[in-house]
Amino acid sequence: VKAWSKLPVGVDRKAPLSELYAPAMINRIVGGLETADRWGVKEGQLSLASKIINSQAINRIVRQYIDDEISSSDAVAKMNAELASIE
């Protein structure tokens, strides 16, 4: 928790969490990470899941399908190919 409190956060202005939140809130934030059961955390794949989300592949391909640019089978094939290439 001490290391988390020193972690710089922000986009335009960076500051340690401890300058933005009370210790009790930092404890809640860190505690929530221990109970996470989505996005590959339990499987040790959080890094891969983050890369998949950040690639925007899912959003982009679903948008192409919704806009009738590609068929559902093409969307599945394209998504499988793009996601499989992410390491």
Rosetta silent file (secondary structure, phi, psi, omega in degrees, C-alpha in Angstrom):
SEQUENCE: VKAWSKLPVGVDRKAPLSELYAPAMINRIVGGLETADRWGVKEGQLSLASKIINSQAINRIVRQYIDDEISSSDAVAKMNAELASIE
SCORE:     score description
SCORE:     0.000 S_00000001
   1 L     0.000  -35.185  179.701    0.000    0.000    0.000 S_00000001
   2 H   -62.270  -42.115  179.309    2.907    2.355    0.714 S_00000001
   3 H   -64.919  -40.241  178.249    4.239    1.916   -2.823 S_00000001
   4 H   -61.428  -39.035 -177.298    0.773    2.504   -4.269 S_00000001
   5 H   -65.909  -22.518  179.370    0.433    5.745   -2.299 S_00000001
   6 H   -93.628   -5.789 -177.375    3.604    7.052   -3.973 S_00000001
   7 L   -65.313  122.348  178.011    2.486    6.010   -7.468 S_00000001
   8 E   -73.506  134.383  179.187    2.211    9.061   -9.735 S_00000001
   9 E  -130.975  161.878  177.337   -1.156    9.301  -11.472 S_00000001
  10 L   121.630  164.898  179.429   -2.781   11.747  -13.826 S_00000001
  11 L  -108.713  -63.914 -179.244   -2.674   12.803  -17.437 S_00000001
  12 L   -79.711  -41.979  179.357   -2.035   16.540  -17.573 S_00000001
  13 L  -124.636  121.300 -179.419   -0.779   16.928  -14.030 S_00000001
  14 L   -96.690  141.409  177.664    0.870   14.016  -12.281 S_00000001
  15 E  -155.073  151.854  176.496    0.841   13.628   -8.509 S_00000001
  16 E   -63.481  149.334  177.129    1.199   10.732   -6.076 S_00000001
  17 H   -52.215  -36.363 -176.520   -2.042    9.054   -5.025 S_00000001
  18 H   -64.930  -20.058  176.099   -1.333   10.196   -1.463 S_00000001
  19 H   -84.707  -13.775 -177.221   -1.717   13.832   -2.560 S_00000001
  20 H  -107.474  -29.562 -174.428   -5.122   13.097   -4.061 S_00000001
  21 L  -130.288  150.650  174.767   -6.669   10.527   -1.715 S_00000001
  22 L   -71.415  155.778  179.697   -6.778    9.826    1.990 S_00000001
  23 H   -53.547  -37.532 -179.773   -4.991    6.666    3.216 S_00000001
  24 H   -62.722  -38.927  179.391   -8.330    4.915    3.786 S_00000001
  25 H   -69.335  -39.919  177.523   -9.310    5.442    0.139 S_00000001
  26 H   -61.921  -40.630  176.706   -5.949    4.156   -1.108 S_00000001
  27 H   -60.784  -39.194  178.468   -6.456    1.048    1.041 S_00000001
  28 H   -67.064  -40.997  178.852   -9.872    0.542   -0.591 S_00000001
  29 H   -61.448  -50.598 -179.017   -8.410    0.956   -4.084 S_00000001
  30 H   -65.166  -40.288  178.378   -5.624   -1.537   -3.419 S_00000001
  31 H   -61.128  -36.100  178.128   -8.015   -3.907   -1.623 S_00000001
  32 H   -64.252  -32.186  178.434  -10.272   -3.938   -4.652 S_00000001
  33 H   -66.104  -30.767 -179.465   -7.398   -5.162   -6.794 S_00000001
  34 H   -70.630  -23.474 -178.206   -7.034   -8.223   -4.573 S_00000001
  35 L  -102.448    2.851 -179.423  -10.604   -9.305   -5.268 S_00000001
  36 L   -61.754  133.078  178.766  -10.576   -8.661   -9.015 S_00000001
  37 L  -129.519   16.808  178.484  -11.732  -11.708  -10.921 S_00000001
  38 L  -118.444  173.659  174.133  -12.056  -10.297  -14.410 S_00000001
  39 L    58.251   33.326  172.191   -9.721   -9.380  -17.222 S_00000001
  40 L    78.927    9.728 -177.661   -7.376  -12.314  -16.725 S_00000001
  41 L   -62.391  -51.151 -178.010   -6.233  -11.403  -13.213 S_00000001
  42 L   -61.196  -32.283 -177.022   -6.809  -14.869  -11.726 S_00000001
  43 L   -87.692    0.039 -178.386   -5.114  -16.458  -14.717 S_00000001
  44 L    73.617   25.167 -175.762   -2.106  -14.143  -14.531 S_00000001
  45 L  -116.795   25.306 -178.726   -3.060  -12.580  -17.884 S_00000001
  46 H   -60.107  -40.007  179.851   -3.887   -9.009  -16.861 S_00000001
  47 H   -60.809  -45.694  178.984   -1.103   -7.627  -19.058 S_00000001
  48 H   -64.384  -43.406  179.149   -2.435   -9.460  -22.113 S_00000001
  49 H   -60.822  -40.274  178.101   -6.010   -8.408  -21.364 S_00000001
  50 H   -63.193  -42.101  178.657   -4.878   -4.779  -21.090 S_00000001
  51 H   -63.487  -39.656  178.582   -3.104   -5.011  -24.437 S_00000001
  52 H   -63.172  -47.474  179.751   -6.232   -6.468  -26.032 S_00000001
  53 H   -62.870  -45.743 -178.137   -8.428   -3.692  -24.634 S_00000001
  54 H   -66.925  -23.027  178.747   -5.921   -0.971  -25.557 S_00000001
  55 H   -67.956  -21.838 -177.604   -5.670   -2.279  -29.125 S_00000001
  56 L    63.996   12.453 -178.813   -9.319   -1.240  -29.650 S_00000001
  57 H   -59.798  -45.563 -177.788   -9.638   -4.279  -31.965 S_00000001
  58 H   -61.858  -49.571 -179.733  -12.890   -5.444  -30.385 S_00000001
  59 H   -59.703  -46.209 -176.688  -14.502   -1.992  -30.563 S_00000001
  60 H   -63.510  -45.775 -177.108  -13.327   -1.388  -34.122 S_00000001
  61 H   -70.386  -40.738  176.683  -14.446   -4.765  -35.481 S_00000001
  62 H   -62.172  -40.253  177.728  -17.809   -4.679  -33.718 S_00000001
  63 H   -61.440  -41.777  177.822  -18.345   -1.185  -35.142 S_00000001
  64 H   -61.346  -39.827  178.053  -17.585   -2.515  -38.655 S_00000001
  65 H   -66.482  -47.408 -179.357  -20.171   -5.254  -38.136 S_00000001
  66 H   -59.962  -37.078 -179.495  -22.800   -2.854  -36.756 S_00000001
  67 L   -82.850   10.089  179.826  -22.234   -0.534  -39.718 S_00000001
  68 L    59.516   29.596  176.930  -22.774   -3.479  -42.114 S_00000001
  69 L   -85.069  -27.263  178.535  -19.217   -3.189  -43.403 S_00000001
  70 L  -140.183  156.802  178.922  -18.469   -6.858  -42.640 S_00000001
  71 L   -79.423  168.707  178.699  -20.535   -9.985  -41.978 S_00000001
  72 H   -63.188  -40.838  179.789  -20.738  -11.678  -38.593 S_00000001
  73 H   -67.987  -36.107  175.534  -18.514  -14.540  -39.764 S_00000001
  74 H   -67.493  -37.377  178.327  -15.967  -12.070  -41.146 S_00000001
  75 H   -62.577  -44.648  179.409  -16.091  -10.150  -37.858 S_00000001
  76 H   -63.109  -46.207 -179.567  -15.377  -13.316  -35.880 S_00000001
  77 H   -62.764  -43.799 -179.693  -12.528  -14.312  -38.198 S_00000001
  78 H   -64.992  -42.502  179.584  -11.033  -10.815  -38.142 S_00000001
  79 H   -64.498  -45.255  178.458  -11.313  -10.577  -34.363 S_00000001
  80 H   -59.051  -43.422 -179.028   -9.722  -13.988  -33.853 S_00000001
  81 H   -65.662  -47.230 -178.033   -6.837  -13.076  -36.168 S_00000001
  82 H   -66.639  -43.550 -178.317   -6.191   -9.664  -34.619 S_00000001
  83 H   -69.221  -33.353  178.832   -6.484  -10.828  -31.017 S_00000001
  84 H   -67.395  -24.329 -178.676   -4.259  -13.851  -31.665 S_00000001
  85 L   -82.660   -9.619 -179.279   -1.507  -11.524  -32.903 S_00000001
  86 L   -83.762  127.839 -179.887   -1.404   -9.580  -29.620 S_00000001
  87 L  -118.924    0.000    0.000    1.335  -10.746  -27.271 S_00000001
